[in-house]
Amino acid sequence: MVNVAIIGTEKSGRTSLAANLGKKGTVSDITMYNTAKEGKNMVFVDAQSYPKTLKSLVTVLNISDIALLCIPPEGLDAHTGECIIALDLLGFKHGIIALTKSDSTNMHAVDEFKAKLKVITAGTALHDWEFISLNTNKSAKNPFEGVDDLKTRINEMAKKIEVEHAELNSLPARIFIDHAFDVKGKGCVVLGVVKQGISKEKDKTKIFPLDREIEIKSIQSHDVDIDSAPTGTRVGMRLKNVQAKDIERGFIISDKENITSDYVLECTISKFTKKIEPESVLHIFVGLQSEPVRVEKILVDGKEVKEAKPGTTCVLELSGNKKVAYSKEDRFLISNLDLTQRFAAYGFSK
Ligand code: GDP
Ligand code: MG
């Protein structure tokens, strides 16, 4: 199963495109659109609340395998830039740049726009992403131009991603939770995605950062009961020994995670941010969790320094208030919500 994030600036046509690709499901700050074709399920996730919240953007990216970056003809604005920086800091592997609203521009302008974007994305994670010019306007002269091409491309990418997922099946199961609620007569139900391993019905495992033993009572995918969920599956799970009110977005079902509220991260500071100084308040994202943190110390080559400059690497010592769960290989994103372009760095736990 492959999950696709739909991101972009405001009014870039994200929701129109998502609605065209799937059937509306769970709605919150992110909205799911589901499809089932030839027995294969796909979920398109619209980062509904972006640019208002960075959290919706990071959440959709961290539950997805493919990113569709929507850019409208008039669209080289600050938020398009911010989306490109987010994808780059995440080292996002698979994606397509959808040049939306093709009916409101012309071929010549599209070609010029592509050339410009090629320059902007050179040297980023998006350098070899394909451009597809499309529209979702049924009264256009060329209605739904590019949409079938897009679907074909996504299906081709999905085949590669399924191979990558299969390679992760031998790892211990980890499920990132994005929604939790109580269902009358059924108890606690969580929605999320299997990030690695194979999760099985009746598994006795734990939920983090609660660090509590739980049992997976049953698993559904696309409303169908299944007894095991391999890597990449979007799941609904009934859990025993925990209540929905105790679960937040980003909690992880797994046998073992690190838990911390203080961090020592090896960081790469974005070229497109301002210097970071001790005592400033930043925001970290890891998995689907996010927390404010304070910069305690900045170290370069083991020595304490007064600032971390854009485009450099350093160790950031950060302190927060709440327990966060993560594994060694999880990538942290660091942001400064006071700036226009809010992403500041990425890092890994030392
Ligand atoms: P979002 O803010 O990125 O979710 O964008 P929406 O999907 O809500 O679209 C923003 C506006 O652009 C709406 O008024 C849509 O009707 C319009 N729109 C979206 N896609 C197209 C398109 O392909 N062609 C045209 N002409 N308008 C579009
Ligand atoms: Mg929208």
Short mmCIF file of C-alpha atoms and ligand atoms in Angstrom, two decimals:
data_model
loop_
_atom_site.label_atom_id
_atom_site.label_comp_id
_atom_site.label_asym_id
_atom_site.label_seq_id
_atom_site.Cartn_x
_atom_site.Cartn_y
_atom_site.Cartn_z
CA MET A 1 0.00 0.00 0.00
CA VAL A 2 1.29 3.42 -0.91
CA ASN A 3 0.46 6.74 0.75
CA VAL A 4 0.70 10.01 -1.16
CA ALA A 5 1.05 13.47 0.44
CA ILE A 6 -0.52 16.42 -1.37
CA ILE A 7 1.19 19.64 -0.37
CA GLY A 8 1.67 23.17 -1.65
CA THR A 9 0.87 26.79 -1.00
CA GLU A 10 -2.62 28.07 -0.27
CA LYS A 11 -5.01 27.82 -3.24
CA SER A 12 -2.56 25.71 -5.20
CA GLY A 13 -5.37 23.28 -6.04
CA ARG A 14 -4.38 20.65 -3.45
CA THR A 15 -7.90 19.86 -2.26
CA SER A 16 -9.36 19.85 -5.79
CA LEU A 17 -6.67 17.41 -6.89
CA ALA A 18 -7.04 15.17 -3.82
CA ALA A 19 -10.81 15.02 -4.33
CA ASN A 20 -10.14 13.94 -7.89
CA LEU A 21 -7.80 11.15 -6.91
CA GLY A 22 -9.77 9.52 -4.10
CA LYS A 23 -12.86 9.32 -1.94
CA LYS A 24 -12.94 11.52 1.14
CA GLY A 25 -12.33 9.71 4.43
CA THR A 26 -10.97 10.90 7.80
CA VAL A 27 -10.98 14.70 8.14
CA SER A 28 -8.93 16.73 10.64
CA ASP A 29 -6.05 19.14 10.02
CA ILE A 30 -5.16 16.58 7.37
CA THR A 31 -7.72 14.92 5.10
CA MET A 32 -7.53 11.41 3.69
CA TYR A 33 -8.79 10.49 0.22
CA ASN A 34 -8.89 6.75 -0.46
CA THR A 35 -8.86 4.74 -3.64
CA ALA A 36 -8.97 1.05 -4.31
CA LYS A 37 -8.08 0.03 -7.84
CA GLU A 38 -7.21 -3.42 -9.15
CA GLY A 39 -7.16 -4.61 -5.54
CA LYS A 40 -4.51 -2.03 -4.65
CA ASN A 41 -5.25 0.61 -2.05
CA MET A 42 -3.82 4.08 -2.08
CA VAL A 43 -4.34 6.96 0.30
CA PHE A 44 -3.92 10.59 -0.74
CA VAL A 45 -3.43 12.90 2.22
CA ASP A 46 -4.18 16.60 1.84
CA ALA A 47 -2.21 18.89 4.19
CA GLN A 48 -5.46 20.81 4.71
CA SER A 49 -4.26 23.21 7.46
CA TYR A 50 -0.97 24.18 5.82
CA PRO A 51 0.30 26.96 5.60
CA LYS A 52 -1.51 27.89 8.84
CA THR A 53 0.12 24.98 10.66
CA LEU A 54 3.48 23.43 9.86
CA LYS A 55 2.34 20.36 11.76
CA SER A 56 -0.14 19.33 9.06
CA LEU A 57 2.62 19.56 6.43
CA VAL A 58 5.13 17.50 8.41
CA THR A 59 2.46 14.98 9.40
CA VAL A 60 1.36 14.25 5.83
CA LEU A 61 4.97 13.93 4.69
CA ASN A 62 5.91 11.59 7.52
CA ILE A 63 3.00 9.23 6.84
CA SER A 64 3.57 9.22 3.06
CA ASP A 65 5.88 7.61 0.53
CA ILE A 66 5.27 9.98 -2.38
CA ALA A 67 4.89 13.77 -2.26
CA LEU A 68 2.85 15.70 -4.81
CA LEU A 69 3.98 19.29 -4.64
CA CYS A 70 1.26 21.47 -6.19
CA ILE A 71 2.44 24.73 -7.70
CA PRO A 72 -0.11 27.00 -9.41
CA PRO A 73 0.91 29.23 -12.35
CA GLU A 74 1.27 32.27 -10.09
CA GLY A 75 2.85 30.16 -7.39
CA LEU A 76 6.47 30.97 -6.60
CA ASP A 77 5.61 32.38 -3.19
CA ALA A 78 7.10 31.99 0.28
CA HIS A 79 5.05 28.90 1.08
CA THR A 80 6.01 27.08 -2.12
CA GLY A 81 9.61 27.81 -1.10
CA GLU A 82 8.93 26.54 2.40
CA CYS A 83 7.48 23.27 1.02
CA ILE A 84 10.58 22.76 -1.15
CA ILE A 85 12.82 23.36 1.88
CA ALA A 86 10.78 20.91 3.99
CA LEU A 87 11.12 18.19 1.33
CA ASP A 88 14.82 18.87 1.04
CA LEU A 89 15.48 18.83 4.81
CA LEU A 90 13.54 15.55 5.03
CA GLY A 91 15.57 14.13 2.14
CA PHE A 92 12.21 13.14 0.65
CA LYS A 93 12.88 10.50 -1.99
CA HIS A 94 9.86 10.11 -4.22
CA GLY A 95 7.82 12.96 -5.60
CA ILE A 96 6.21 14.76 -8.49
CA ILE A 97 5.79 18.48 -9.07
CA ALA A 98 2.21 19.10 -10.20
CA LEU A 99 1.92 22.35 -12.13
CA THR A 100 -1.75 22.92 -11.33
CA LYS A 101 -4.48 24.98 -13.01
CA SER A 102 -2.97 24.38 -16.47
CA ASP A 103 -6.23 25.72 -17.95
CA SER A 104 -5.46 29.19 -16.61
CA THR A 105 -2.06 29.50 -18.29
CA ASN A 106 -0.48 28.57 -21.64
CA MET A 107 2.12 26.08 -22.86
CA HIS A 108 4.79 28.71 -23.35
CA ALA A 109 4.37 30.04 -19.82
CA VAL A 110 4.41 26.48 -18.42
CA ASP A 111 7.74 25.76 -20.15
CA GLU A 112 9.25 28.96 -18.80
CA PHE A 113 7.96 28.14 -15.34
CA LYS A 114 9.44 24.63 -15.50
CA ALA A 115 12.85 26.03 -16.45
CA LYS A 116 12.71 28.42 -13.51
CA LEU A 117 11.72 25.63 -11.11
CA LYS A 118 14.51 23.42 -12.46
CA VAL A 119 17.00 26.08 -11.34
CA ILE A 120 15.37 26.48 -7.93
CA THR A 121 15.27 22.74 -7.21
CA ALA A 122 18.79 22.01 -8.49
CA GLY A 123 20.90 20.61 -5.69
CA THR A 124 17.83 19.75 -3.55
CA ALA A 125 16.06 16.44 -2.94
CA LEU A 126 13.69 17.47 -5.74
CA HIS A 127 16.35 17.86 -8.44
CA ASP A 128 15.13 14.91 -10.54
CA TRP A 129 11.40 15.10 -9.83
CA GLU A 130 9.16 15.04 -12.84
CA PHE A 131 6.85 17.96 -13.70
CA ILE A 132 3.27 17.24 -14.73
CA SER A 133 1.10 20.09 -15.94
CA LEU A 134 -2.54 19.40 -15.03
CA ASN A 135 -5.97 20.81 -14.24
CA THR A 136 -9.05 19.60 -12.42
CA ASN A 137 -11.45 21.99 -14.10
CA LYS A 138 -14.27 20.11 -15.85
CA SER A 139 -15.25 23.17 -17.88
CA ALA A 140 -11.73 23.81 -19.15
CA LYS A 141 -10.99 23.58 -22.88
CA ASN A 142 -8.81 20.60 -22.03
CA PRO A 143 -10.57 19.26 -18.91
CA PHE A 144 -8.48 17.11 -16.51
CA GLU A 145 -5.41 17.50 -18.71
CA GLY A 146 -2.48 15.65 -17.10
CA VAL A 147 -4.50 13.85 -14.41
CA ASP A 148 -4.25 10.44 -16.12
CA ASP A 149 -0.51 10.97 -16.67
CA LEU A 150 -0.18 11.74 -12.99
CA LYS A 151 -2.03 8.54 -12.02
CA THR A 152 0.18 6.48 -14.34
CA ARG A 153 3.34 7.99 -12.87
CA ILE A 154 2.13 7.40 -9.30
CA ASN A 155 1.40 3.76 -10.14
CA GLU A 156 4.90 3.33 -11.57
CA MET A 157 6.45 4.87 -8.45
CA ALA A 158 4.21 2.72 -6.25
CA LYS A 159 5.78 -0.44 -7.71
CA LYS A 160 9.25 0.72 -6.66
CA ILE A 161 8.02 1.77 -3.24
CA GLU A 162 6.36 -1.60 -2.64
CA VAL A 163 9.78 -3.23 -3.13
CA GLU A 164 11.29 -0.77 -0.62
CA HIS A 165 8.49 -1.54 1.84
CA ALA A 166 9.01 -5.30 1.47
CA GLU A 167 12.66 -4.81 2.44
CA LEU A 168 11.55 -3.22 5.72
CA ASN A 169 9.21 -6.08 6.65
CA SER A 170 11.95 -7.97 8.49
CA LEU A 171 12.47 -5.11 10.98
CA PRO A 172 10.55 -4.89 14.30
CA ALA A 173 7.06 -3.41 13.78
CA ARG A 174 6.57 0.33 14.33
CA ILE A 175 3.24 2.06 13.79
CA PHE A 176 2.91 5.86 13.79
CA ILE A 177 -0.51 6.91 15.12
CA ASP A 178 -2.21 9.93 13.55
CA HIS A 179 -5.72 9.71 15.05
CA ALA A 180 -7.23 8.04 18.14
CA PHE A 181 -10.83 7.80 19.31
CA ASP A 182 -13.23 5.62 21.29
CA VAL A 183 -15.78 3.59 19.36
CA LYS A 184 -18.89 2.57 21.32
CA GLY A 185 -18.70 -1.11 22.22
CA LYS A 186 -15.24 -1.47 20.66
CA GLY A 187 -13.05 0.65 22.88
CA CYS A 188 -9.94 2.46 21.75
CA VAL A 189 -9.34 2.69 18.01
CA VAL A 190 -6.26 4.27 16.46
CA LEU A 191 -5.50 5.15 12.85
CA GLY A 192 -1.98 5.22 11.54
CA VAL A 193 0.60 3.75 9.25
CA VAL A 194 2.98 0.81 9.62
CA LYS A 195 6.39 2.43 9.14
CA GLN A 196 8.38 -0.79 9.30
CA GLY A 197 7.93 -4.47 10.08
CA ILE A 198 4.71 -6.47 10.02
CA SER A 199 2.10 -5.74 12.66
CA LYS A 200 -0.12 -8.67 13.60
CA GLU A 201 -3.47 -9.14 15.25
CA LYS A 202 -3.07 -10.27 18.91
CA ASP A 203 0.47 -8.84 19.04
CA LYS A 204 1.45 -7.97 22.60
CA THR A 205 3.52 -4.83 22.26
CA LYS A 206 3.81 -1.33 23.74
CA ILE A 207 2.71 2.21 23.10
CA PHE A 208 5.19 5.10 23.43
CA PRO A 209 5.96 7.55 24.95
CA LEU A 210 3.40 6.15 27.45
CA ASP A 211 5.67 3.10 27.71
CA ARG A 212 2.61 0.95 28.41
CA GLU A 213 1.96 -2.67 27.45
CA ILE A 214 -0.93 -3.08 25.06
CA GLU A 215 -2.46 -5.71 22.85
CA ILE A 216 -3.54 -5.21 19.26
CA LYS A 217 -7.03 -6.70 19.36
CA SER A 218 -7.81 -6.36 15.68
CA ILE A 219 -6.58 -4.65 12.53
CA GLN A 220 -8.48 -3.15 9.62
CA SER A 221 -7.25 -1.63 6.42
CA HIS A 222 -9.70 0.24 4.22
CA ASP A 223 -12.54 -1.09 6.42
CA VAL A 224 -11.56 -4.72 5.79
CA ASP A 225 -10.38 -6.96 8.64
CA ILE A 226 -6.84 -8.22 8.17
CA ASP A 227 -4.71 -10.36 10.48
CA SER A 228 -1.36 -8.83 9.59
CA ALA A 229 -0.28 -5.45 8.23
CA PRO A 230 3.06 -5.16 6.42
CA THR A 231 5.16 -2.00 6.04
CA GLY A 232 3.32 0.83 4.32
CA THR A 233 -0.20 -0.26 5.30
CA ARG A 234 -2.60 2.39 6.54
CA VAL A 235 -4.38 0.73 9.42
CA GLY A 236 -7.15 1.11 11.94
CA MET A 237 -6.41 -0.85 15.12
CA ARG A 238 -8.39 -1.74 18.19
CA LEU A 239 -6.13 -1.58 21.23
CA LYS A 240 -6.49 -3.20 24.64
CA ASN A 241 -5.19 -1.62 27.86
CA VAL A 242 -5.20 2.02 26.73
CA GLN A 243 -7.84 4.72 26.28
CA ALA A 244 -8.09 7.16 23.38
CA LYS A 245 -7.91 10.14 25.73
CA ASP A 246 -4.39 9.07 26.73
CA ILE A 247 -3.17 8.91 23.12
CA GLU A 248 -1.92 11.85 21.07
CA ARG A 249 -0.96 12.19 17.45
CA GLY A 250 2.53 10.83 17.00
CA PHE A 251 2.39 8.08 19.61
CA ILE A 252 4.20 4.98 18.42
CA ILE A 253 3.21 1.33 18.74
CA SER A 254 6.44 -0.65 18.98
CA ASP A 255 8.33 -2.98 21.30
CA LYS A 256 11.04 -0.44 22.01
CA GLU A 257 11.59 3.31 21.53
CA ASN A 258 13.78 5.95 23.14
CA ILE A 259 11.89 8.43 25.30
CA THR A 260 13.20 11.88 26.10
CA SER A 261 12.34 15.53 26.65
CA ASP A 262 15.95 16.69 26.15
CA TYR A 263 17.87 16.21 22.93
CA VAL A 264 21.42 16.18 21.65
CA LEU A 265 21.14 16.37 17.86
CA GLU A 266 23.75 16.38 15.10
CA CYS A 267 22.23 19.08 12.93
CA THR A 268 22.53 20.53 9.47
CA ILE A 269 21.28 24.09 9.43
CA SER A 270 19.34 25.16 6.33
CA LYS A 271 20.88 27.74 4.03
CA PHE A 272 17.49 29.42 4.00
CA THR A 273 17.12 30.41 7.65
CA LYS A 274 18.67 32.82 10.13
CA LYS A 275 21.42 31.99 12.60
CA ILE A 276 20.36 30.00 15.66
CA GLU A 277 21.38 31.28 19.08
CA PRO A 278 21.36 29.84 22.60
CA GLU A 279 18.20 30.47 24.64
CA SER A 280 16.01 30.81 21.56
CA VAL A 281 12.78 28.82 21.38
CA LEU A 282 12.44 26.48 18.43
CA HIS A 283 10.02 23.71 17.49
CA ILE A 284 11.04 20.13 16.82
CA PHE A 285 9.19 17.57 14.74
CA VAL A 286 9.98 13.87 14.92
CA GLY A 287 7.73 11.22 13.43
CA LEU A 288 4.28 12.80 13.89
CA GLN A 289 5.15 14.47 17.20
CA SER A 290 6.00 18.14 17.65
CA GLU A 291 7.18 20.10 20.65
CA PRO A 292 8.60 23.52 21.55
CA VAL A 293 12.21 23.33 22.72
CA ARG A 294 14.79 25.75 24.07
CA VAL A 295 18.32 25.90 22.68
CA GLU A 296 20.61 25.12 25.63
CA LYS A 297 23.96 24.78 23.89
CA ILE A 298 25.47 24.91 20.42
CA LEU A 299 28.65 22.94 19.79
CA VAL A 300 30.95 22.97 16.76
CA ASP A 301 33.85 20.47 16.79
CA GLY A 302 33.13 19.85 20.47
CA LYS A 303 33.47 23.52 21.43
CA GLU A 304 30.62 25.67 22.66
CA VAL A 305 29.77 28.52 20.26
CA LYS A 306 27.46 31.55 20.33
CA GLU A 307 25.58 30.83 17.10
CA ALA A 308 24.87 28.22 14.45
CA LYS A 309 25.22 29.75 11.00
CA PRO A 310 22.95 28.92 8.05
CA GLY A 311 24.41 26.19 5.82
CA THR A 312 26.68 24.70 8.53
CA THR A 313 26.60 21.64 10.78
CA CYS A 314 26.67 21.60 14.57
CA VAL A 315 25.40 19.80 17.65
CA LEU A 316 22.32 21.36 19.23
CA GLU A 317 21.45 20.60 22.83
CA LEU A 318 17.74 21.25 23.25
CA SER A 319 15.36 20.96 26.18
CA GLY A 320 11.60 20.46 26.11
CA ASN A 321 8.85 19.76 28.60
CA LYS A 322 7.13 16.70 27.28
CA LYS A 323 8.19 13.14 26.64
CA VAL A 324 8.76 12.30 22.99
CA ALA A 325 9.37 8.83 21.51
CA TYR A 326 11.83 8.17 18.70
CA SER A 327 14.33 5.70 17.31
CA LYS A 328 17.92 6.31 16.35
CA GLU A 329 17.16 6.46 12.60
CA ASP A 330 14.34 9.02 12.93
CA ARG A 331 15.04 12.38 11.36
CA PHE A 332 14.23 15.47 13.44
CA LEU A 333 13.09 18.67 11.74
CA ILE A 334 13.72 21.91 13.57
CA SER A 335 11.75 25.06 12.90
CA ASN A 336 11.52 28.65 14.02
CA LEU A 337 7.85 29.60 13.93
CA ASP A 338 8.66 33.33 14.15
CA LEU A 339 10.25 33.46 10.70
CA THR A 340 8.42 33.63 7.35
CA GLN A 341 10.25 30.55 6.08
CA ARG A 342 9.88 28.44 9.19
CA PHE A 343 12.14 25.41 8.61
CA ALA A 344 15.59 25.81 10.15
CA ALA A 345 17.42 22.48 10.23
CA TYR A 346 17.33 18.71 10.33
CA GLY A 347 19.17 16.45 12.68
CA PHE A 348 19.64 12.99 14.13
CA SER A 349 20.01 11.98 17.73
CA LYS A 350 23.70 11.67 18.67
P1 GDP B 1 -5.98 24.45 -1.96
O1 GDP B 1 -6.10 25.69 -1.13
O2 GDP B 1 -4.57 24.23 -2.38
O3 GDP B 1 -6.61 23.24 -1.35
O4 GDP B 1 -6.74 24.76 -3.35
P2 GDP B 1 -8.22 24.37 -3.82
O5 GDP B 1 -8.25 23.00 -4.39
O6 GDP B 1 -9.19 24.67 -2.72
O7 GDP B 1 -8.38 25.37 -5.03
C1 GDP B 1 -8.28 26.78 -4.87
C2 GDP B 1 -9.11 27.48 -5.93
O8 GDP B 1 -8.60 27.18 -7.21
C3 GDP B 1 -10.57 27.03 -5.95
O9 GDP B 1 -11.36 28.13 -6.24
C4 GDP B 1 -10.62 26.01 -7.09
O10 GDP B 1 -11.87 25.94 -7.68
C5 GDP B 1 -9.57 26.55 -8.04
N1 GDP B 1 -8.93 25.48 -8.80
C6 GDP B 1 -8.38 24.34 -8.33
N2 GDP B 1 -7.88 23.58 -9.32
C7 GDP B 1 -8.12 24.25 -10.47
C8 GDP B 1 -7.85 24.00 -11.85
O11 GDP B 1 -7.28 22.97 -12.24
N3 GDP B 1 -8.24 24.95 -12.74
C9 GDP B 1 -8.85 26.09 -12.36
N4 GDP B 1 -9.18 26.98 -13.29
N5 GDP B 1 -9.13 26.36 -11.08
C10 GDP B 1 -8.78 25.46 -10.14
MG MG B 2 -7.44 22.97 0.56
#
